[in-house]
PDB file of C-alpha atoms in Angstrom:
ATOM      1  CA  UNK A   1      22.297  32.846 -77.550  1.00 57.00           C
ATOM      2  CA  UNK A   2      19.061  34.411 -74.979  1.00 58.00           C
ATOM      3  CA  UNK A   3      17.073  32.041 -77.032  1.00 57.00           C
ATOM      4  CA  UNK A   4      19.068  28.862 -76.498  1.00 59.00           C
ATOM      5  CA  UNK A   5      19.831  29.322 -73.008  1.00 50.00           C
ATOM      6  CA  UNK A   6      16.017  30.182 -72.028  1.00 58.00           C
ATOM      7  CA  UNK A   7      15.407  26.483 -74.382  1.00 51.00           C
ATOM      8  CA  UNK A   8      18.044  25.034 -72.406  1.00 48.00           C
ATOM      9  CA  UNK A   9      16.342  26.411 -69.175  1.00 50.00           C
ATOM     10  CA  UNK A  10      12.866  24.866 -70.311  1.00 49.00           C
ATOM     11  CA  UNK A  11      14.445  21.488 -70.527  1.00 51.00           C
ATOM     12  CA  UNK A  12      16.209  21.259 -67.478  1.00 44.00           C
ATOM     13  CA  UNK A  13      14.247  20.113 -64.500  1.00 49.00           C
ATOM     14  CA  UNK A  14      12.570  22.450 -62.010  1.00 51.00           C
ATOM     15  CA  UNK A  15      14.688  22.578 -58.608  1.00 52.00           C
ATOM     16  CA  UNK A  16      12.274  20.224 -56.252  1.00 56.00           C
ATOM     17  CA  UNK A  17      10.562  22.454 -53.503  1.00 61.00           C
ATOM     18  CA  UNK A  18      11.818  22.116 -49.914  1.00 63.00           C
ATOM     19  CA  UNK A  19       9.906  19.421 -48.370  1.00 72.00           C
ATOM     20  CA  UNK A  20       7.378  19.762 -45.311  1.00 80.00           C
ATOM     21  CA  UNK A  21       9.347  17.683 -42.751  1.00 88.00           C
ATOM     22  CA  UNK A  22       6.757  18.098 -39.757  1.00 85.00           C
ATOM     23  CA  UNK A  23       4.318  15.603 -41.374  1.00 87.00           C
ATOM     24  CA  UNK A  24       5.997  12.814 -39.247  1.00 93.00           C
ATOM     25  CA  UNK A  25       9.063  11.653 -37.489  1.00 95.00           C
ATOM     26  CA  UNK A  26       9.566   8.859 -40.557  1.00 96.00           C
ATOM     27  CA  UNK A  27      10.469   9.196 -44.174  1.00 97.00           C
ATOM     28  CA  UNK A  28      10.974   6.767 -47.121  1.00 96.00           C
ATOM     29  CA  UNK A  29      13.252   8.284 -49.885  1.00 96.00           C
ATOM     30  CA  UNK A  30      12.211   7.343 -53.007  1.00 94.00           C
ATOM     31  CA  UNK A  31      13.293   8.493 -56.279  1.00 91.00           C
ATOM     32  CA  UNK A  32      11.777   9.339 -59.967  1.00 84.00           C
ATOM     33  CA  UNK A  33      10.350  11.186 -58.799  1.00 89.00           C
ATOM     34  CA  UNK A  34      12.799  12.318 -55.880  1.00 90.00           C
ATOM     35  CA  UNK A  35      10.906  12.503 -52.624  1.00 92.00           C
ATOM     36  CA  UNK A  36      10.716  11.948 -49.080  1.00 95.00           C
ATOM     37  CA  UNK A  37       7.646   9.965 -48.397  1.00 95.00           C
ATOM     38  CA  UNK A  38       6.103  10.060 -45.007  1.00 95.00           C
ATOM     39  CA  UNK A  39       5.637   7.316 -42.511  1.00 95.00           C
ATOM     40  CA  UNK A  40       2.519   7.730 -40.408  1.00 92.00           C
ATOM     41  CA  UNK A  41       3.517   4.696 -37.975  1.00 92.00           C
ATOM     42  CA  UNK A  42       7.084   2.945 -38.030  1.00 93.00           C
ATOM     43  CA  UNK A  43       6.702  -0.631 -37.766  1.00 92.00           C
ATOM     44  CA  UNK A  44       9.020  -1.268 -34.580  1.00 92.00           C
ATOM     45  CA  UNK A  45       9.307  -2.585 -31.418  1.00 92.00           C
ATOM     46  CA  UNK A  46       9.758  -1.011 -27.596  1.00 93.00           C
ATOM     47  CA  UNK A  47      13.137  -0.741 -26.972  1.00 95.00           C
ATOM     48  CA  UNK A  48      12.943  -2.681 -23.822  1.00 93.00           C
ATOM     49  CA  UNK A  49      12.207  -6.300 -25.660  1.00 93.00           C
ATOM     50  CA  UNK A  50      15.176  -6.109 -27.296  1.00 94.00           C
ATOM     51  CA  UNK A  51      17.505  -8.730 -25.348  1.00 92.00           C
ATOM     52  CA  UNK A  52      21.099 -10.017 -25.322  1.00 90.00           C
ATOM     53  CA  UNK A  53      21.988  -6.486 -27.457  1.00 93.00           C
ATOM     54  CA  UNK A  54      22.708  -4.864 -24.253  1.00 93.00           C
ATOM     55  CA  UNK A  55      26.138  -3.046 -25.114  1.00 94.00           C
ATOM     56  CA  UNK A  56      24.909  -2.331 -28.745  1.00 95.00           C
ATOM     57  CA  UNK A  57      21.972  -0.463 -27.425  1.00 96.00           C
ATOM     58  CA  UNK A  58      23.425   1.668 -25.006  1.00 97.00           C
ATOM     59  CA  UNK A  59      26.450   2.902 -27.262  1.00 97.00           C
ATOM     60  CA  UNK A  60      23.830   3.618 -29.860  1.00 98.00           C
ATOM     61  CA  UNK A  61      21.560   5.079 -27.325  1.00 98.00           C
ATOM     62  CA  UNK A  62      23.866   7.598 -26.051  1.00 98.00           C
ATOM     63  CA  UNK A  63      24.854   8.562 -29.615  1.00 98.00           C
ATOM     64  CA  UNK A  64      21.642   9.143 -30.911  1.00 98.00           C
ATOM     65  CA  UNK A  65      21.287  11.244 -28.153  1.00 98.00           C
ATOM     66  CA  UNK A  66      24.354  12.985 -28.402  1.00 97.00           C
ATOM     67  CA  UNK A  67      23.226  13.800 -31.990  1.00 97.00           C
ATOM     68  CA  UNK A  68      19.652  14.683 -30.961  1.00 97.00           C
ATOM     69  CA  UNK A  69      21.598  17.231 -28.597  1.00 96.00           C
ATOM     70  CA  UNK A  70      23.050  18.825 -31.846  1.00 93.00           C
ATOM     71  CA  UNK A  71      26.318  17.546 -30.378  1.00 95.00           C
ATOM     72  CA  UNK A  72      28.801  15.857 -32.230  1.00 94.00           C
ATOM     73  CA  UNK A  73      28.253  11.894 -32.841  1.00 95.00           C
ATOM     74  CA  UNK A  74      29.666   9.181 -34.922  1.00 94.00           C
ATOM     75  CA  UNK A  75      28.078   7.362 -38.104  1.00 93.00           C
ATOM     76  CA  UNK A  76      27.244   3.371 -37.020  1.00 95.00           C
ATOM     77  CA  UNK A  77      27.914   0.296 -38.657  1.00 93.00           C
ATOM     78  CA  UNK A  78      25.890  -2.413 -37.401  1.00 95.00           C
ATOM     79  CA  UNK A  79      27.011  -5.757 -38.345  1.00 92.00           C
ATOM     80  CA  UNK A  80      26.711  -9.237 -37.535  1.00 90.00           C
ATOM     81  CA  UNK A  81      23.779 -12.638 -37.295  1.00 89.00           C
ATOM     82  CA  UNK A  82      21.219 -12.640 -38.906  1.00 90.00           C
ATOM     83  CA  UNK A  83      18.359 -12.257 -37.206  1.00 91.00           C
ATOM     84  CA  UNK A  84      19.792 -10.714 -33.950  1.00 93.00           C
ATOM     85  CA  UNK A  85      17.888  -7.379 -33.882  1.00 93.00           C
ATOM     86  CA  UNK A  86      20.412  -4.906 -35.833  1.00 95.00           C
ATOM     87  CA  UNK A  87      17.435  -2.781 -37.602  1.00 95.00           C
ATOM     88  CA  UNK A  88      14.882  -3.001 -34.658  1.00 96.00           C
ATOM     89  CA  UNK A  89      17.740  -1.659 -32.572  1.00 97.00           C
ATOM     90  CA  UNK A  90      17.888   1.513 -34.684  1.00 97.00           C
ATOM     91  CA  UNK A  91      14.222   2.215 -35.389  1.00 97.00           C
ATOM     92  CA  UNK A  92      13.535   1.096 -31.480  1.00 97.00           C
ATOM     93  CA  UNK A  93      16.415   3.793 -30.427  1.00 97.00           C
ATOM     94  CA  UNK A  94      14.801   6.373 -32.585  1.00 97.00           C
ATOM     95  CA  UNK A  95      11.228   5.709 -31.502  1.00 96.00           C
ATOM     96  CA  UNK A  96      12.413   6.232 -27.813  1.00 97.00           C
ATOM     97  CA  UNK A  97      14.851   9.345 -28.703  1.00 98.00           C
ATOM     98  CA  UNK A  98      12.253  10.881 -30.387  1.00 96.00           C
ATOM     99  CA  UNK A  99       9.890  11.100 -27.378  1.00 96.00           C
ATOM    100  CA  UNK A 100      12.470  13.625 -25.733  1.00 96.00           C
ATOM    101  CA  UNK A 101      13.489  15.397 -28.380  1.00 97.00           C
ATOM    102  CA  UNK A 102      10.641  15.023 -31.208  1.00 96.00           C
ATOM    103  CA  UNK A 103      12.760  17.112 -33.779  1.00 96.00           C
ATOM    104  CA  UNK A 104      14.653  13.819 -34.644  1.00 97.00           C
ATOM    105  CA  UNK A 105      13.529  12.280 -37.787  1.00 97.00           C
ATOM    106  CA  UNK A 106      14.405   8.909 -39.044  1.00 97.00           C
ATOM    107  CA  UNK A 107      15.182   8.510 -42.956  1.00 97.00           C
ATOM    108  CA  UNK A 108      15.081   5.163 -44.279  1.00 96.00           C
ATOM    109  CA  UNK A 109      17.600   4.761 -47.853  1.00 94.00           C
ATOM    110  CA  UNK A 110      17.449   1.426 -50.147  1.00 90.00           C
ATOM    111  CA  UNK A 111      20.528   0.282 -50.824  1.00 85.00           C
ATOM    112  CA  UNK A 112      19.468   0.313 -54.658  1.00 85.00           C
ATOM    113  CA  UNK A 113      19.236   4.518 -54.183  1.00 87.00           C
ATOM    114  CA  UNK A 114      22.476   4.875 -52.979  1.00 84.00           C
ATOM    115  CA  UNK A 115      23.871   6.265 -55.851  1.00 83.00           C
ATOM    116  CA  UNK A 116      21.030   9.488 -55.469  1.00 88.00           C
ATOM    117  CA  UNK A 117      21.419   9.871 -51.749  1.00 87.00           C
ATOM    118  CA  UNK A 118      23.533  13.297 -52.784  1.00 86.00           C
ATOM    119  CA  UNK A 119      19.831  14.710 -53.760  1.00 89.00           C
ATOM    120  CA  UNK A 120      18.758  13.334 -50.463  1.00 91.00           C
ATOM    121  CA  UNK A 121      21.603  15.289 -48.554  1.00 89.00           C
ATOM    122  CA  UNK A 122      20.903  18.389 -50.717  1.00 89.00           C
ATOM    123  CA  UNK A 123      17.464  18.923 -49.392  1.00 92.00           C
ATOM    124  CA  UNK A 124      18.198  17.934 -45.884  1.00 93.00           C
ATOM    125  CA  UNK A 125      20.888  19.936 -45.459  1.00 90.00           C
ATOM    126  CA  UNK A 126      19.155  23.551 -44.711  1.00 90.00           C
ATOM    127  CA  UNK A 127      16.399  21.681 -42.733  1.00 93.00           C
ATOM    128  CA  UNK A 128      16.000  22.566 -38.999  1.00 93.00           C
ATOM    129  CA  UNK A 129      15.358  18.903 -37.842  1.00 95.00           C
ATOM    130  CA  UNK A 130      18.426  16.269 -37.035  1.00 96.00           C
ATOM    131  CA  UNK A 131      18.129  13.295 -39.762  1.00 97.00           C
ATOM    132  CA  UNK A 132      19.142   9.769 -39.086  1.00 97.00           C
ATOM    133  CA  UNK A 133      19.676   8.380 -42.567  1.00 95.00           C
ATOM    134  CA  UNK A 134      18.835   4.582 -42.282  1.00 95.00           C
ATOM    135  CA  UNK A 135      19.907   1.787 -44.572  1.00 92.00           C
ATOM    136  CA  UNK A 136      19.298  -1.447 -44.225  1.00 91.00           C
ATOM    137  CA  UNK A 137      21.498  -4.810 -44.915  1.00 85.00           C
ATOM    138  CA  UNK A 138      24.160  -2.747 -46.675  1.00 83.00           C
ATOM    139  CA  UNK A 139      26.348  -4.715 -48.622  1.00 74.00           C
ATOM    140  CA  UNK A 140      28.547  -4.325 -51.941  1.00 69.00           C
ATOM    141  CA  UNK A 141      29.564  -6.769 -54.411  1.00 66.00           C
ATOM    142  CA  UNK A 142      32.751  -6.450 -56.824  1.00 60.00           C
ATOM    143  CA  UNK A 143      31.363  -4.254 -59.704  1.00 59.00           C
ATOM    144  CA  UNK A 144      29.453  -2.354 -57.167  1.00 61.00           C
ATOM    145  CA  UNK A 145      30.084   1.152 -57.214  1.00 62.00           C
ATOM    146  CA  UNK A 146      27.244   2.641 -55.327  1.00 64.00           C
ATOM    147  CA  UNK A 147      30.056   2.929 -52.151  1.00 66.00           C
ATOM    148  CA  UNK A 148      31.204   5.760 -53.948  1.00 67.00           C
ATOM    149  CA  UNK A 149      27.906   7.486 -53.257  1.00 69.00           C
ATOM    150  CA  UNK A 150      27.719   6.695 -49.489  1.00 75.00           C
ATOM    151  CA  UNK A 151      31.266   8.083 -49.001  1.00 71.00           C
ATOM    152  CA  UNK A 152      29.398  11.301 -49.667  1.00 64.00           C
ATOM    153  CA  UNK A 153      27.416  10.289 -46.121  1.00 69.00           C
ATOM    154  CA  UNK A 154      30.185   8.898 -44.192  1.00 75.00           C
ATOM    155  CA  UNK A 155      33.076  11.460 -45.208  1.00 70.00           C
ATOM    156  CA  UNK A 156      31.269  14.021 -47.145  1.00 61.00           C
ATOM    157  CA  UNK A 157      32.718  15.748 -50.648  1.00 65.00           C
ATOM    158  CA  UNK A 158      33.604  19.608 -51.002  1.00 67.00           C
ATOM    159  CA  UNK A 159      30.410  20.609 -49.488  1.00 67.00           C
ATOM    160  CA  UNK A 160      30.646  17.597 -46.688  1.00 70.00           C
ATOM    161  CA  UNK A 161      28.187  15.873 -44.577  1.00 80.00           C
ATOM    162  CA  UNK A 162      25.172  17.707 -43.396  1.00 89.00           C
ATOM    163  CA  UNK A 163      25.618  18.503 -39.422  1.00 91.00           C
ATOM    164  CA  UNK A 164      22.328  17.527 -39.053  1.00 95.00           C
ATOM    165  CA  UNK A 165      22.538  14.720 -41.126  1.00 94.00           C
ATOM    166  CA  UNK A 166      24.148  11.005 -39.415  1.00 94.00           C
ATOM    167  CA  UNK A 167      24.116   7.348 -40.947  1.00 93.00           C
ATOM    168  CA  UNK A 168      23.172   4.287 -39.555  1.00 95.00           C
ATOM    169  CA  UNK A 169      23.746   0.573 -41.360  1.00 92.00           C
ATOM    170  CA  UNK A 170      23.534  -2.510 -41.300  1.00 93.00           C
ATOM    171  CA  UNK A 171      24.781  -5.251 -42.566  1.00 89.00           C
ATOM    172  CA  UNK A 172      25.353  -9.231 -42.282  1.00 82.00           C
ATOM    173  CA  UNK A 173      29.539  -8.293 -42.874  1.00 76.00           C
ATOM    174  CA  UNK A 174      31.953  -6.250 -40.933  1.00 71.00           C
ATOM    175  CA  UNK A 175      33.429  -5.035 -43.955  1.00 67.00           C
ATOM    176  CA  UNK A 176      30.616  -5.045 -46.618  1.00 66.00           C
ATOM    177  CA  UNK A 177      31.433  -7.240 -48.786  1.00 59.00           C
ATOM    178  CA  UNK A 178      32.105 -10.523 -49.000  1.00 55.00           C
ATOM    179  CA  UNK A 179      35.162 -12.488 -47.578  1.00 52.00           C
ATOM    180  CA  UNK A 180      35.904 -14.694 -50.565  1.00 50.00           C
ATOM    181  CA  UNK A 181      36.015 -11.621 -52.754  1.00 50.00           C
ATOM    182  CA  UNK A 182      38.523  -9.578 -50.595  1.00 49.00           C
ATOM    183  CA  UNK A 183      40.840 -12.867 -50.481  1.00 50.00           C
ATOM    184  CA  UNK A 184      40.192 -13.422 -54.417  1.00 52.00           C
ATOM    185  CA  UNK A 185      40.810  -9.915 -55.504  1.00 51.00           C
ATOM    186  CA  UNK A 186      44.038  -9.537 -53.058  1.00 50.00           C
ATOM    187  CA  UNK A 187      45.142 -12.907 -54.385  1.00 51.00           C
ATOM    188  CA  UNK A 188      45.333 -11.944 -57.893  1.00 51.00           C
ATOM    189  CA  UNK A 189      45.541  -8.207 -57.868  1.00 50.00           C
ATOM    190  CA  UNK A 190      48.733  -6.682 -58.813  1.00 49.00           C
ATOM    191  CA  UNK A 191      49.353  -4.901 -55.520  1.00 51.00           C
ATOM    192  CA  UNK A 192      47.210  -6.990 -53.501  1.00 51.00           C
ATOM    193  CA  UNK A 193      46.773  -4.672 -50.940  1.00 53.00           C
ATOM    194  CA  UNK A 194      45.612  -1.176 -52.806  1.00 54.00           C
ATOM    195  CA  UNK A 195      42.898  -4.015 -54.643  1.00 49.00           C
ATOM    196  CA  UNK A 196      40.463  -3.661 -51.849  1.00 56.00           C
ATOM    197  CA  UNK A 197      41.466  -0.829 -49.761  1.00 60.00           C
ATOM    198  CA  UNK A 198      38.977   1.252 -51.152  1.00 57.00           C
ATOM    199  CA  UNK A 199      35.626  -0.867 -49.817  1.00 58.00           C
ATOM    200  CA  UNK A 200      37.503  -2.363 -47.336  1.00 60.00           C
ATOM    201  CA  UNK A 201      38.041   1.108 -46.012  1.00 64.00           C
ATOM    202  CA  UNK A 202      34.423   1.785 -46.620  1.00 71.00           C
ATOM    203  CA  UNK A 203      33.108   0.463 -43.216  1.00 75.00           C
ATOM    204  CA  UNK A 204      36.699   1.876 -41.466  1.00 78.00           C
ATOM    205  CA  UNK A 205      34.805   5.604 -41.974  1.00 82.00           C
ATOM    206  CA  UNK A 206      32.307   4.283 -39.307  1.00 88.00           C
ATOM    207  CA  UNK A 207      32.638   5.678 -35.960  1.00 90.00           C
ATOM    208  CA  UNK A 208      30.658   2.872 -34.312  1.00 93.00           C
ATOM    209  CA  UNK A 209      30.845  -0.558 -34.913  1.00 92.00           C
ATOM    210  CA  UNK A 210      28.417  -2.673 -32.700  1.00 95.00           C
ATOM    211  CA  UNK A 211      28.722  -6.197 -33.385  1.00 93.00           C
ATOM    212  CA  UNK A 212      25.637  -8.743 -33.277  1.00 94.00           C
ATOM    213  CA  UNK A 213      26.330 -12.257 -32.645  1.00 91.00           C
ATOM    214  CA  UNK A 214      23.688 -15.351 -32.279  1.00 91.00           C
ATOM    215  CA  UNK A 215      22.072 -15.789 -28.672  1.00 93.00           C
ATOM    216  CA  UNK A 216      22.209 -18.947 -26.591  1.00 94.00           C
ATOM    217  CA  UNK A 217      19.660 -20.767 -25.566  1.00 95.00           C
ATOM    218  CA  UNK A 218      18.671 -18.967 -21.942  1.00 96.00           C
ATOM    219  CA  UNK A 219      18.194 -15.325 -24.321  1.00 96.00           C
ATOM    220  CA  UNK A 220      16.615 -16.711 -26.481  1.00 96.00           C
ATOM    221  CA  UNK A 221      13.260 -17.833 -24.234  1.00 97.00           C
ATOM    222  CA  UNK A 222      14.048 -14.639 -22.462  1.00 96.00           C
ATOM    223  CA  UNK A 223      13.176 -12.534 -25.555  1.00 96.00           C
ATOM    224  CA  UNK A 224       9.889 -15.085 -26.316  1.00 97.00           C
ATOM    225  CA  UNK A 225       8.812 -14.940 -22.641  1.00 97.00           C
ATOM    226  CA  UNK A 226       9.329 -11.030 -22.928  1.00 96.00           C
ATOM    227  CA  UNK A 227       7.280 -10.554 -25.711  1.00 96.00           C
ATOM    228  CA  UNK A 228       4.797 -12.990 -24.195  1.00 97.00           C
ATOM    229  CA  UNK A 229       4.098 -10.712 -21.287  1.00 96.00           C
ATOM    230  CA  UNK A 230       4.100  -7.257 -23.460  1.00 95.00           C
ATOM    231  CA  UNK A 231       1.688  -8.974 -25.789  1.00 95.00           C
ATOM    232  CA  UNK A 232      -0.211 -10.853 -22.646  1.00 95.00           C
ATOM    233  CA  UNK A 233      -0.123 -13.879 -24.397  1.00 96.00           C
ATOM    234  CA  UNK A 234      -0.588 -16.625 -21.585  1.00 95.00           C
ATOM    235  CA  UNK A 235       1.884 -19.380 -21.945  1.00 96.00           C
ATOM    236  CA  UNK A 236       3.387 -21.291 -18.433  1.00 96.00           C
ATOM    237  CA  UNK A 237       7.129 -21.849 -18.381  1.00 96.00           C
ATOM    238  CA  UNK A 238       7.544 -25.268 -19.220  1.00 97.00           C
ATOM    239  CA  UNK A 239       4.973 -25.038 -22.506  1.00 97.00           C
ATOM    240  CA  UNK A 240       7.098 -21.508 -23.755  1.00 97.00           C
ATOM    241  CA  UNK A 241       9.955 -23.596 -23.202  1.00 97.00           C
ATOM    242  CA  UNK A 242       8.859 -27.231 -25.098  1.00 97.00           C
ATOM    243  CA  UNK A 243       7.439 -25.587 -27.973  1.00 97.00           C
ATOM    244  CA  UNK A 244      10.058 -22.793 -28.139  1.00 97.00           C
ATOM    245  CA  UNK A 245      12.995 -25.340 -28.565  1.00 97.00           C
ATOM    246  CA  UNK A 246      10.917 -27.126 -30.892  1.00 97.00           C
ATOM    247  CA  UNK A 247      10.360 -24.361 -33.030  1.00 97.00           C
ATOM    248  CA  UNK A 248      13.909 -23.334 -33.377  1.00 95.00           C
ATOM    249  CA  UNK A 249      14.990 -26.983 -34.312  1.00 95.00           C
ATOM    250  CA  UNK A 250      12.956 -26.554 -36.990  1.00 94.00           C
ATOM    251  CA  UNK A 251      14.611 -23.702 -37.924  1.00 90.00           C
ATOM    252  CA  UNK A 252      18.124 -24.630 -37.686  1.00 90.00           C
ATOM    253  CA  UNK A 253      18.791 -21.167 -35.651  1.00 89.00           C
ATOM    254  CA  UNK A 254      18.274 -19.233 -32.417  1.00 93.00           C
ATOM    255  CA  UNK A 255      17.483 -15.686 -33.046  1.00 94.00           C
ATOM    256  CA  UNK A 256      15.391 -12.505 -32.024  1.00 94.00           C
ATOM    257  CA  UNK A 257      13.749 -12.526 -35.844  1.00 95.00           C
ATOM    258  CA  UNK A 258      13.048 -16.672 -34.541  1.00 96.00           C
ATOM    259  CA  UNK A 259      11.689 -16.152 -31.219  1.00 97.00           C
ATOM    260  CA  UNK A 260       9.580 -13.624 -32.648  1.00 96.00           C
ATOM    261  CA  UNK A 261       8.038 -15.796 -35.486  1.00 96.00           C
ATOM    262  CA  UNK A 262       7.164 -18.129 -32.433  1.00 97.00           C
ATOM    263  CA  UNK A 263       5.777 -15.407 -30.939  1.00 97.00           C
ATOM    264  CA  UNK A 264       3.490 -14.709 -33.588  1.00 97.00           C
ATOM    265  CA  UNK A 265       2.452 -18.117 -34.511  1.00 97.00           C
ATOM    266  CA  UNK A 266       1.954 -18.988 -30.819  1.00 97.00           C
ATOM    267  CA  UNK A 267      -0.341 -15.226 -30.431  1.00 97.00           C
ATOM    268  CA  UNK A 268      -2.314 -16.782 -33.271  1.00 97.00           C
ATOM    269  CA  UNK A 269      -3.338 -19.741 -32.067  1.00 96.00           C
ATOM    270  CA  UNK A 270      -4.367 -18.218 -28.421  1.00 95.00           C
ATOM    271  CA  UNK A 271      -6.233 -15.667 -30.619  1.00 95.00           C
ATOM    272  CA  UNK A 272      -4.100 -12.976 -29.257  1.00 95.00           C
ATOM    273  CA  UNK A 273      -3.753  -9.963 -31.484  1.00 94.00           C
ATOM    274  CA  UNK A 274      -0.443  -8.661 -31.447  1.00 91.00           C
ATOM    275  CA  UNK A 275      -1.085  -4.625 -31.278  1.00 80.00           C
TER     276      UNK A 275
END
């Protein structure tokens, strides 16, 4: 019996070492190996050129301070247009949190890794920084059972959430997952109502929920003309404003992730590096 269960013990995986969390403020988990992966600069924007999110940002502002604090602070679902700003919110909040109280760390999760974010939890939990777990356009279809897994974030199992541990998402749909499916599986479900309840309830474990919705035309040159002058890329009014409109007729939208792309193509033909 000593022999199998030292043969047993060779097999099994060595427990992974507690990671060095003072590299930087970002991580990346990745998995196979499981790991944290440092981010030496997050790719962001100053919180300040974000427009037309004003209440968004200052609910999430004051909870990600709250939770910087070591106070208690809600999980955040936010949802909405495309386009309008919901992951630059959270990586400009944390950038700007961080300043004040640099033990906050931001931890970006795939959607595709939800189903290992347990591990994640399990070596964050003992850690003396606060974590903001990060994961971007969150969405489940109907044979989708990674939501199982982020319950684990959101509500926690035996052990529950981490205290030093919150979630913020984001996502294109209030509920996370598509409309037509909640109306097809309610219309042919037995008991139409217990068919969806369990993702449907998924995004109800959210404290937050900070809706995005497309910008009208005056925000819109107010974020390019914003950007123009952080960037100092010299434009007069009525050009940012010819070409601007332009540009988004081609596009068929008005959005942040729009007036930035002008932004960028209009920096590189001034020769204006964007740094």
């Amino acid at each position: 019996m000593l022999r199998i269960a030292e043969a047993l013990e060779r097999l099994a995986p060595a427990p992974l070492p507690a990671p060095d969390l003072s590299q930087a403020s970002a991580y990346v988990w990745q998995t196979d190996p499981d790991q944290l992966v440092p981010v030496p600069k997050v790719n962001r924007v100053d919180i300040d050129l974000l427009i037309g999110v004003d209440r968004a940002r200052d609910t999430l502002l004051a909870n990600t301070v709250q939770f910087a604090k070591g106070m208690p602070a809600n999980n955040a679902l936010l949802w909405g247009a495309r386009g309008m700003g919901k992951s630059s919110l959270v990586k400009a909040i944390h950038g700007a949190v961080s300043k004040d109280y640099p033990d906050l760390r931001i931890v970006e999760v795939q959607r595709e890794d939800m189903a290992t974010i347990g591990r994640c939890l399990d070596l964050l939990r003992d850690a003396p920084q606060q974590f903001l777990m990060f994961c971007d356009d969150l969405s489940f279809s109907h044979d989708d059972v990674h939501y199982k897994s982020l319950k684990a974030v959101l509500d926690g199992g035996i052990a529950g959430r981490p205290d030093n541990v919150i979630l913020y998402a984001t996502s294109n749909r209030r509920h996370l997952m598509p409309r037509d499916m909640i109306e097809n599986e309610r219309s042919t479900a037995i008991t139409p109502g217990e068919a969806v309840e369990e993702k449907v309830s998924l995004s109800d474990r959210f404290g937050l929920w900070l809706g995005f919705h497309p910008c009208d035309q005056d925000q819109y040159l107010a974020m390019i003309r914003g950007y123009c002058d952080a960037y100092d890329v010299a434009i007069d009014d009525d050009t940012l404003r010819a070409e601007a409109i332009e540009w988004q007729a081609t596009r068929g939208s008005r959005s942040g992730r729009v007036a930035w792309q002008y932004v960028v193509d209009l920096a590189g033909r001034r020769g204006v590096t964007l740094t």
